[in-house]
Every structure is written in structure tokens, then in C-alpha cells.
Coordinates of C-alpha atoms in Angstrom, one line a residue:
M1 CA 52.5 8.8 -18.0
G2 CA 50.9 12.4 -18.2
E3 CA 47.3 10.3 -19.5
S4 CA 47.2 8.0 -16.6
H5 CA 48.3 11.1 -14.0
T6 CA 45.2 12.8 -15.5
S7 CA 42.9 10.4 -15.8
T8 CA 43.9 9.0 -11.9
Q9 CA 42.2 12.6 -11.0
V10 CA 39.7 12.7 -12.5
L11 CA 38.4 9.1 -11.4
R12 CA 39.2 10.5 -7.5
A13 CA 37.4 13.4 -8.3
R14 CA 34.6 11.4 -9.3
T15 CA 34.4 9.3 -6.5
A16 CA 33.9 11.8 -4.2
A17 CA 31.8 13.7 -6.4
D18 CA 29.5 10.7 -5.9
S19 CA 30.9 10.3 -2.2
R20 CA 28.8 13.1 -1.8
S21 CA 25.9 12.9 -4.1
A22 CA 25.3 9.9 -1.6
W23 CA 25.7 11.2 1.7
I24 CA 23.6 14.4 0.4
A25 CA 20.6 11.6 -0.9
A26 CA 20.6 9.8 2.2
I27 CA 20.1 13.1 4.0
A28 CA 17.9 14.5 1.7
I29 CA 15.2 12.3 0.8
P30 CA 14.3 10.9 4.5
L31 CA 13.6 14.6 5.0
M32 CA 11.4 14.9 2.0
L33 CA 9.4 11.6 3.0
L34 CA 8.7 13.5 6.1
A35 CA 8.2 16.2 4.6
P36 CA 4.4 16.5 5.6
A37 CA 4.7 15.0 9.5
L38 CA 7.8 17.5 10.2
W39 CA 5.7 19.9 9.0
N40 CA 2.2 18.7 10.9
G41 CA 4.8 18.6 14.0
Y42 CA 2.9 15.6 14.5
P43 CA 3.3 11.8 12.8
L44 CA 0.1 12.1 10.4
L45 CA -2.9 9.9 11.9
Q46 CA -5.9 8.5 9.9
W47 CA -9.6 7.1 10.0
D48 CA -8.2 3.4 11.2
T49 CA -5.0 4.4 12.7
G50 CA -6.6 4.0 16.8
G51 CA -7.7 0.8 15.8
Y52 CA -3.6 -0.3 15.3
L53 CA -2.6 1.2 18.4
A54 CA -5.4 -0.2 20.5
R55 CA -4.5 -3.6 19.8
W56 CA -1.8 -4.0 22.7
Y57 CA -4.1 -3.0 24.8
E58 CA -7.1 -4.5 24.4
G59 CA -5.8 -7.9 23.5
Y60 CA -8.5 -9.3 21.7
L61 CA -8.7 -9.7 17.7
V62 CA -11.1 -6.2 15.9
P63 CA -11.8 -7.1 12.0
S64 CA -9.5 -5.6 9.8
R65 CA -7.0 -4.7 12.1
S66 CA -3.4 -6.3 12.1
T67 CA -1.9 -7.1 15.2
T68 CA 1.3 -7.2 13.8
F69 CA 1.0 -3.9 12.3
G70 CA -0.5 -2.7 16.3
L71 CA 3.2 -4.1 17.7
Y72 CA 5.3 -1.9 14.7
L73 CA 3.6 1.4 16.4
H74 CA 3.5 -0.2 19.4
F75 CA 7.6 -0.4 19.8
G76 CA 7.0 3.6 18.5
E77 CA 5.3 4.8 21.4
D78 CA 8.0 6.5 23.4
S79 CA 9.7 8.2 20.6
S80 CA 6.6 9.7 19.6
F81 CA 5.9 7.2 16.7
W82 CA 9.1 9.1 15.3
L83 CA 10.8 6.8 14.9
N84 CA 7.9 4.8 12.6
L85 CA 8.0 7.0 10.3
G86 CA 12.1 6.8 10.2
I87 CA 11.9 3.1 9.5
N88 CA 9.2 4.1 7.0
A89 CA 11.1 6.2 5.3
L90 CA 14.8 4.9 5.7
A91 CA 12.8 1.5 3.6
T92 CA 11.7 4.0 1.2
L93 CA 14.8 5.3 0.1
W94 CA 16.6 1.9 0.7
I95 CA 14.3 0.2 -1.7
L96 CA 14.0 2.9 -4.3
Q97 CA 18.3 2.9 -4.3
L98 CA 17.7 -0.9 -5.1
T99 CA 15.6 -0.6 -7.9
L100 CA 17.7 1.9 -9.8
R101 CA 20.6 -0.1 -8.8
V102 CA 19.6 -3.5 -10.4
F103 CA 18.6 -1.3 -13.1
G104 CA 22.4 -0.5 -13.5
M105 CA 20.8 3.5 -12.5
S106 CA 22.6 3.6 -9.4
Q107 CA 23.7 7.2 -9.5
P108 CA 23.5 9.1 -5.7
L109 CA 21.7 12.3 -7.7
R110 CA 19.8 10.6 -10.2
L111 CA 17.4 9.2 -6.8
L112 CA 17.9 12.4 -5.6
A113 CA 16.1 13.5 -8.5
M114 CA 13.9 10.9 -8.5
S115 CA 12.9 10.9 -5.6
L116 CA 11.9 14.6 -5.3
V117 CA 9.8 14.0 -8.7
L118 CA 7.4 11.1 -6.8
V119 CA 7.5 13.8 -3.3
L120 CA 6.3 16.4 -5.5
T121 CA 3.9 14.4 -7.9
T122 CA 2.6 11.4 -5.9
S123 CA 1.3 10.2 -2.7
L124 CA 4.8 9.1 -1.7
P125 CA 5.2 11.0 1.0
W126 CA 2.0 11.4 2.7
L127 CA 2.0 7.3 2.9
A128 CA 5.5 7.3 4.6
S129 CA 4.1 10.6 7.1
T130 CA 1.1 8.8 8.0
L131 CA 0.9 6.3 10.6
L132 CA -1.2 3.8 8.7
T133 CA -0.1 0.5 6.9
D134 CA -0.6 1.8 3.0
I135 CA 3.6 2.9 2.6
F136 CA 4.4 -0.7 2.7
A137 CA 2.1 -1.7 0.0
G138 CA 3.4 -1.0 -2.8
L139 CA 7.1 -1.4 -1.0
S140 CA 6.3 -4.5 -0.6
V141 CA 5.4 -4.4 -4.4
L142 CA 8.9 -3.7 -5.7
A143 CA 10.6 -5.4 -3.1
L144 CA 9.2 -8.4 -4.2
F145 CA 10.2 -7.8 -7.9
I146 CA 13.5 -7.7 -7.1
L147 CA 14.5 -10.2 -5.1
A148 CA 11.7 -12.5 -7.8
A149 CA 14.3 -11.2 -10.5
H150 CA 17.1 -10.0 -9.3
G151 CA 18.6 -11.9 -6.4
K152 CA 21.3 -12.7 -8.3
R153 CA 22.1 -8.9 -7.7
T154 CA 21.4 -8.1 -4.4
S155 CA 23.7 -9.9 -1.3
I156 CA 22.8 -12.4 1.6
P157 CA 21.8 -9.7 3.7
E158 CA 20.1 -7.9 1.7
K159 CA 17.8 -10.5 0.6
C160 CA 17.1 -11.5 4.3
L161 CA 16.0 -8.2 4.7
L162 CA 13.9 -8.0 1.5
F163 CA 12.4 -11.3 2.9
G164 CA 11.8 -9.7 5.7
L165 CA 10.2 -7.3 4.7
I166 CA 7.9 -8.6 1.8
A167 CA 6.4 -10.4 5.2
F168 CA 6.1 -7.9 7.2
A169 CA 3.9 -6.1 4.9
A170 CA 1.9 -9.8 4.0
A171 CA 1.1 -9.7 7.9
T172 CA -0.1 -6.2 7.7
H173 CA -3.3 -5.7 5.5
S174 CA -5.1 -8.9 3.7
A175 CA -5.3 -7.0 0.9
T176 CA -1.8 -6.5 0.8
L177 CA -1.1 -10.2 0.6
A178 CA -3.8 -10.5 -1.7
V179 CA -1.8 -9.1 -4.2
L180 CA 1.6 -10.1 -3.2
L181 CA -0.2 -13.9 -3.8
G182 CA -1.1 -12.4 -7.3
L183 CA 1.9 -11.6 -8.0
C184 CA 3.9 -15.2 -7.2
C185 CA 0.5 -17.1 -9.2
I186 CA 1.5 -15.0 -11.7
G187 CA 5.3 -15.5 -11.6
W188 CA 4.6 -18.7 -11.8
I189 CA 2.7 -19.2 -14.6
A190 CA 4.4 -16.9 -16.6
R191 CA 8.0 -18.1 -15.4
P192 CA 8.5 -20.6 -18.9
F193 CA 7.8 -17.6 -21.2
L194 CA 10.5 -15.2 -19.9
R195 CA 13.5 -16.2 -21.6
G196 CA 15.1 -17.7 -17.6
R197 CA 14.0 -13.2 -16.8
I198 CA 12.9 -15.0 -13.1
S199 CA 14.7 -17.7 -11.6
V200 CA 12.9 -20.8 -9.7
A201 CA 15.3 -20.2 -6.9
G202 CA 13.7 -16.5 -6.8
L203 CA 10.2 -17.4 -7.0
T204 CA 10.5 -19.3 -4.3
Q205 CA 12.2 -17.5 -2.5
G206 CA 9.2 -14.8 -3.5
S207 CA 6.5 -17.8 -2.6
L208 CA 8.3 -18.8 1.3
T209 CA 7.9 -15.2 2.2
L210 CA 3.9 -15.1 2.4
V211 CA 3.8 -18.1 4.0
A212 CA 6.3 -15.8 7.2
G213 CA 4.0 -13.8 7.0
A214 CA 1.1 -15.7 7.1
A215 CA 2.4 -17.7 10.1
M216 CA 4.2 -13.8 11.6
L217 CA 0.6 -12.3 11.2
L218 CA -1.1 -15.7 13.5
A219 CA 1.6 -15.5 16.1
T220 CA 1.0 -12.2 16.5
N221 CA -3.1 -12.5 17.0
Y222 CA -1.9 -15.2 19.4
A223 CA 0.0 -14.1 21.2
L224 CA -2.4 -10.5 22.2
S225 CA -5.4 -12.8 22.0
G226 CA -5.1 -16.1 23.4
K227 CA -6.8 -17.5 19.9
L228 CA -5.1 -19.3 16.6
A229 CA -7.0 -17.2 13.9
W230 CA -7.1 -15.0 10.9
T231 CA -7.3 -11.4 11.7
P232 CA -12.0 -11.4 11.4
G233 CA -13.9 -8.9 8.9
G234 CA -13.6 -10.0 5.5
Y235 CA -16.9 -11.0 5.0
G236 CA -18.4 -7.9 6.9
V237 CA -16.6 -5.4 4.8
A238 CA -17.6 -7.5 1.8
F239 CA -21.4 -7.7 3.2
G240 CA -20.7 -3.2 3.7
R241 CA -20.2 -3.7 0.2
M242 CA -22.7 -5.9 -1.5
L243 CA -24.5 -3.5 0.8
Q244 CA -24.0 -0.9 -1.0
D245 CA -24.6 -2.2 -4.7
G246 CA -28.2 -2.7 -3.6
I247 CA -27.5 -6.6 -3.4
V248 CA -28.1 -7.3 0.0
A249 CA -31.5 -5.1 -0.2
Q250 CA -32.7 -7.7 -2.7
Y251 CA -31.7 -10.8 -1.0
L252 CA -33.1 -9.5 2.0
R253 CA -36.8 -8.5 0.2
D254 CA -36.3 -12.3 -1.3
H255 CA -35.9 -14.2 1.7
C256 CA -37.0 -12.3 4.6
P257 CA -40.4 -13.4 3.9
K258 CA -39.5 -17.3 4.9
Q259 CA -35.7 -16.9 6.8
N260 CA -36.0 -14.8 10.6
F261 CA -32.8 -13.3 9.6
K262 CA -31.5 -9.5 12.6
L263 CA -32.3 -7.6 9.5
C264 CA -35.4 -8.0 8.8
P265 CA -36.9 -5.2 10.4
Y266 CA -34.4 -2.8 8.5
R267 CA -34.6 -4.1 4.9
D268 CA -36.2 -0.3 3.8
Q269 CA -34.0 1.8 5.5
L270 CA -30.4 -0.2 5.4
P271 CA -28.3 3.0 4.7
A272 CA -26.2 3.8 1.3
T273 CA -23.1 3.3 1.5
A274 CA -21.1 0.7 3.7
D275 CA -19.4 3.2 5.6
Q276 CA -22.4 4.8 6.5
F277 CA -23.1 0.7 7.3
L278 CA -20.2 -0.3 9.5
W279 CA -18.5 2.9 10.4
G280 CA -21.9 5.2 11.1
N281 CA -24.8 5.1 13.6
S282 CA -26.3 2.9 12.0
M283 CA -28.4 -0.3 12.8
F284 CA -24.9 -2.5 13.1
N285 CA -24.4 -0.4 16.3
R286 CA -27.9 -1.7 17.2
L287 CA -27.7 -5.2 16.9
G288 CA -24.4 -6.2 17.4
R289 CA -21.5 -4.9 15.3
F290 CA -19.4 -7.5 13.8
Q291 CA -19.8 -10.4 16.8
G292 CA -23.7 -9.7 16.7
L293 CA -23.9 -10.1 13.1
N294 CA -20.5 -11.9 11.0
D295 CA -22.8 -15.5 10.8
E296 CA -25.1 -13.6 9.1
M297 CA -23.5 -10.9 7.2
S298 CA -21.2 -14.7 6.0
F299 CA -24.2 -16.7 5.6
I300 CA -25.6 -14.0 3.6
V301 CA -22.0 -13.0 1.1
L302 CA -21.9 -16.4 0.6
H303 CA -25.8 -16.4 -0.5
S304 CA -26.4 -13.7 -2.7
I305 CA -23.3 -14.6 -4.7
A306 CA -25.0 -18.3 -5.6
E307 CA -28.2 -16.6 -6.3
Y308 CA -26.9 -13.6 -8.3
P309 CA -23.9 -14.5 -9.9
A310 CA -24.5 -11.5 -13.4
W311 CA -24.8 -9.3 -10.7
Q312 CA -22.1 -9.7 -8.9
A313 CA -19.8 -10.4 -11.7
K314 CA -21.2 -6.9 -13.2
A315 CA -20.6 -5.0 -9.8
A316 CA -17.4 -6.4 -9.1
L317 CA -16.5 -5.3 -13.1
T318 CA -17.6 -1.4 -12.0
A319 CA -16.5 -1.7 -8.8
T320 CA -12.6 -2.4 -10.2
V321 CA -12.8 0.1 -12.6
Q322 CA -14.1 2.7 -10.6
Q323 CA -11.2 1.9 -8.2
L324 CA -8.5 2.0 -11.1
V325 CA -9.5 6.2 -11.0
Q326 CA -9.6 6.8 -7.8
A327 CA -6.1 7.4 -6.4
G328 CA -6.4 10.8 -4.8
T329 CA -4.2 11.8 -1.7
G330 CA -5.4 11.8 2.2
E331 CA -8.4 10.2 2.3
G332 CA -8.7 9.5 5.9
T333 CA -7.0 12.0 7.4
D334 CA -8.3 15.0 6.9
G335 CA -11.9 15.0 8.3
W336 CA -12.7 14.7 12.2
L337 CA -11.0 11.2 13.5
G338 CA -12.7 10.6 16.5
H339 CA -12.0 6.7 17.6
T340 CA -8.2 7.7 16.7
Y341 CA -8.6 10.6 19.0
G342 CA -10.5 8.9 21.6
I343 CA -8.1 5.3 21.6
V344 CA -5.1 7.9 21.7
E345 CA -6.8 9.7 24.9
R346 CA -7.2 6.3 26.5
F347 CA -4.2 4.3 26.6
L348 CA -1.7 7.4 25.4
P349 CA -1.9 10.1 27.7
A350 CA 1.3 11.8 27.3
Q351 CA 0.6 12.0 23.2
V352 CA -2.6 13.6 23.6
K353 CA -0.3 16.8 23.9
P354 CA 1.5 17.0 21.1
M355 CA -1.2 15.6 19.1
R356 CA -4.0 18.0 19.8
A357 CA -0.7 21.0 19.1
A358 CA -0.5 19.1 15.2
Q359 CA -1.9 20.5 12.7
Q360 CA -4.0 18.1 11.5
Q361 CA -5.6 18.6 14.7
R362 CA -6.4 22.4 14.6
R363 CA -7.2 23.3 11.3
H364 CA -8.7 21.5 8.6
F365 CA -6.6 19.4 6.0
D366 CA -7.3 20.2 2.1
F367 CA -5.8 18.0 -0.8
T368 CA -7.8 19.7 -3.6
A369 CA -4.9 21.8 -4.5
I370 CA -2.6 18.6 -4.3
N371 CA -5.1 16.2 -6.2
R372 CA -4.8 18.1 -9.3
I373 CA -1.5 17.4 -9.4
H374 CA -1.5 13.7 -7.8
V375 CA -4.7 12.1 -9.6
P376 CA -3.6 13.6 -13.2
V377 CA -0.1 12.0 -12.6
A378 CA -0.9 9.2 -10.9
L379 CA -3.9 8.1 -14.4
A380 CA -1.5 9.2 -16.9
S381 CA 1.3 7.4 -15.1
M382 CA -0.5 3.2 -14.7
L383 CA -1.0 4.4 -18.1
L384 CA 2.1 4.4 -19.6
A385 CA 3.2 1.7 -17.7
A386 CA 0.4 -0.5 -19.1
I387 CA 1.6 1.1 -22.6
L388 CA 4.9 0.5 -21.8
F389 CA 4.0 -3.4 -20.3
G390 CA 2.1 -3.7 -23.8
H391 CA 5.2 -2.6 -26.2
G392 CA 7.6 -4.9 -24.6
V393 CA 5.0 -8.1 -24.8
L394 CA 4.0 -7.1 -28.5
R395 CA 8.0 -6.6 -29.1
R396 CA 9.0 -10.3 -27.3
R397 CA 11.8 -7.6 -25.8
F398 CA 11.0 -9.1 -22.1
D399 CA 14.1 -6.8 -20.6
D400 CA 14.4 -5.6 -17.3
L401 CA 11.7 -2.7 -17.9
T402 CA 8.9 -4.8 -19.4
L403 CA 9.4 -7.0 -16.0
L404 CA 9.3 -4.0 -13.8
A405 CA 6.2 -2.8 -16.0
G406 CA 4.4 -5.6 -15.6
T407 CA 4.7 -6.2 -12.0
V408 CA 3.4 -3.3 -11.9
T409 CA 0.3 -3.1 -13.9
S410 CA -0.6 -6.6 -12.5
A411 CA -0.5 -5.2 -9.0
L412 CA -2.3 -2.1 -9.3
L413 CA -5.1 -4.4 -10.9
G414 CA -4.7 -7.1 -8.5
N415 CA -4.8 -3.3 -5.5
A416 CA -8.4 -2.4 -8.2
F417 CA -9.7 -5.5 -8.4
I418 CA -9.1 -6.9 -4.7
C419 CA -9.3 -3.4 -3.0
A420 CA -12.7 -2.6 -4.3
V421 CA -14.3 -6.2 -4.2
I422 CA -14.2 -6.7 -0.6
S423 CA -14.6 -3.1 0.4
G424 CA -15.5 -1.2 -2.2
P425 CA -14.0 2.6 -4.1
H426 CA -11.6 4.5 -2.5
D427 CA -8.9 6.9 -3.1
R428 CA -6.6 5.5 -0.6
Y429 CA -6.7 2.5 -2.3
G430 CA -5.4 3.6 -5.4
A431 CA -3.1 5.9 -4.1
R432 CA -1.1 3.6 -2.2
M433 CA 0.1 2.0 -5.3
A434 CA -0.2 4.8 -7.8
W435 CA 3.0 6.1 -7.1
L436 CA 4.9 2.7 -8.5
A437 CA 3.4 3.4 -11.8
T438 CA 5.2 7.2 -11.7
T439 CA 8.2 5.2 -10.0
V440 CA 8.0 3.0 -13.6
V441 CA 8.4 6.1 -15.8
L442 CA 10.9 8.0 -14.2
I443 CA 12.9 5.1 -14.9
A444 CA 12.0 4.4 -18.5
A445 CA 12.1 8.0 -18.5
I446 CA 16.3 7.6 -17.2
R447 CA 16.8 4.8 -19.6
H448 CA 15.3 6.8 -22.9
F449 CA 18.0 10.1 -21.5
T450 CA 21.0 8.5 -20.9
A451 CA 20.9 5.9 -23.9
D452 CA 20.5 8.9 -25.4
E453 CA 23.8 10.8 -23.7
A454 CA 25.8 7.4 -24.3
S455 CA 25.3 7.1 -27.5
R456 CA 25.7 11.0 -28.5
D457 CA 29.0 10.2 -26.4
R458 CA 29.8 7.3 -28.8
S459 CA 28.6 9.1 -32.1
L460 CA 31.8 11.9 -30.8
P461 CA 35.2 11.7 -32.6
A462 CA 38.4 10.7 -29.8

């Protein structure tokens, strides 16, 4: 009787402690994730933020700027966009908690410890604190993993929320959509070899999220522009990458004597980088930008692939490798953001004063010290995640950890290939996915140490 009473007291004490820990985690983790924005005094802005903000007001489509994400930002304007950052942080908290839960590690203190390590060693808090699509790229990978591989461990409302999050993420950026599509294709191909680890129902649900995301983007494009069309700009961005690799200059040298391209007079004056060509003061502006050069750029992109296949393949492989090792935090937030400032001043005059008062606009951000931690952690984590996946495959142990490591490794490779080949290597593209690898390593570490602890407990005499 006494032992039963003592056991009940211990159980109640543990439940009360877990409840307190859960509340602490629920409050502390969002605050940690938004620490950069809270310190800044205003949501962090980036080069591309202005293009998304303007979608509601300009009423037409522009290259690589999702109207779906533009609407998302518009709904948070009255809160000075703190509503958007709150959603970013809560979505991150939920996905991290759900990931640990499907691994049987749902203790609040473990979630808090893992989140603290991610905040201190990865770009995650900077992604959550910035008005940009990047935070949803990584979250959607974990959400797809949970929906496709662990649907039985989630409730119907959770499935609906996961479905909506993945669809929204796919609609915010074409590269995110492409990565998720690649993961679904790999899942369908690998499913027969995974001994039932992924169900047909889970993969079907995951695949349908991409259909929903595409439909969402088309719907918002139509609602804001009156055009049932995909977001433009794919050929233009790819053209910039080929220009940077020297392919465009060679194509113009080979064909300008025969074909009268608008760029022919400038074939020996092309900028060295895609960013200088597309976003600097180059001949691209004088020739009408995307509207004036889109047909010519798409023609050159398609025909140069056919004419220089070996060169294109080598350039793609080189760019992918370069992208894999570029994962520095802060690209696009650490300089003069003239276009974004101009959009805020033109369409959101009430936001000008708090924006100008923020740390970001009053001083130059320097991420050198931060990246002395973030970059080595990112590279080491990616290598360890790949090793975990390879080790599991070689031992034919297709458990949850191997499956997660494989999903994240595939996402990292797919993201590197898609972003590097289309747009060229950038730290921003690597940083928005690299924290996933750190998450895999932390889950593996938790599993290892908790298994050792359980083994020690079992070895103690009764």
C-alpha cells in the first residue's frame, strides 16, 4: 500500500514537472527564435523582401516573387509584421516538437535543449526573424517527412495543418516546390525497398500537398494580376547563372554574326556575375529588363543547353559542389537594401519610422563572428547526416533515424543542385536548409545518450 502511494506521488511530481517544463519551452523557444528581430526592434529585412511586399499593391507578376507569400506579408502589415514572425516562430516550435514526438522523444526539456543548440549554432533564429520565404523551406521538409512517414502517429487536425504548411511553403518559392517534388519522387521509388516504412497513403498525401501548393500559387497570381500564370522569371535567373559561367558570352560570340540578338552589341561588356547583370546598373536595365529580354534569354538558355551539353553539365556539377559548402548566415541582410526601403516608403509609410529606427538600418550588420560558428557546424552536420544515412543503408537498418537522415541529405543535395544550377551558388540558399542536418545530428545524439541511460538503468540491481 505504501509503495503504491509513493509511486503515485512520484508520477504526479513528474507530471507536474513536465507540465512546467512544457510551459517554459512554449514561451522560451519562440522568444529565442525571434531574438534577432527583438534585438533589432523590427523584423529583419532582406534584398528580396520589397518585391514580396509590393505584390499586393502593384497588381502584376514579377520574376521570382510569389504572390502567395506577398499576401502572407500583407496580412501582417498592421502588426508591423510581428504577426508574421510570430507565425514563423510558432510553426518552427510545432514542427520541432512534432519531430521529436514521432521519434518518441517528446520530453519538453529535450525540446528546449535541442532548440537552444539550434539557436546558438545555426541560422534558424535569423531565418525565423526575417521577412522572407526561407524559414518555410526547411520546415516543409520536416513536415513532409512527418506526413509521409509518420502519418499514423499524428491526429487528423495535425495532418491538416501539416498539409497546409507544406502546400503554403511550396507556393512561396519554386525551389522549395522543386525540392519537395524531388523528395516525393524519391519516396515513391524507394518505398518498395523500405519494408513498409512509408505507406502509400502517406506518400499520396505528401504528393497532393504539392498539387495544392501549385493551385494556391496560380490562384493568388490570378487574384492579384488577373492572369492564370506561373510566377515568371525562371529563364531569366538561369540566364544569369549561365552568363556568370561564361556560356552566354560564348553563345553570343558564336551566333551574333548570324542572329540579331539585342545583347549582341554588349557581348564583350557583359558583367562578371549574375547579380551585377540582373540587379545592378547593367545593359539589362537599358534593354527592358525581364519584359524586354525574356524571350531572348529563354531562347539562349534552351539553345545553349543543346549546343554545349558537356560545358553545361560541368558547370552544373561545379556549381552544386560550391553550393554545398556555402551556408553562411546573413546574406542579403547585411547591406544597403535600397529597393526594399523604397517599397516600404512608397506603399507602407506608417512603417518607415520604426523601420529606420531599427538596428539593421542604423548600423552595418557583420556576420563574420557568427559564421565562424555557423559555417563549421553546418558543414560538419551535413557530413554527419550523410554518414548516418550511409551507415543505416549499409547495415540495412531502415529505422526512423536512417529515413530522416536520408530525407534531409536528399533535400540538401536537391536544394544545392536546383539553386546552384538555376541561380548560382549563394550562402542564403545553403543556410536555409543546413539547420536540418544539425537537427538530425542532435536527434541521433539524444537517441544515443538516452539509449545508454536506459541500458545503465536496466543493469542496476533491483
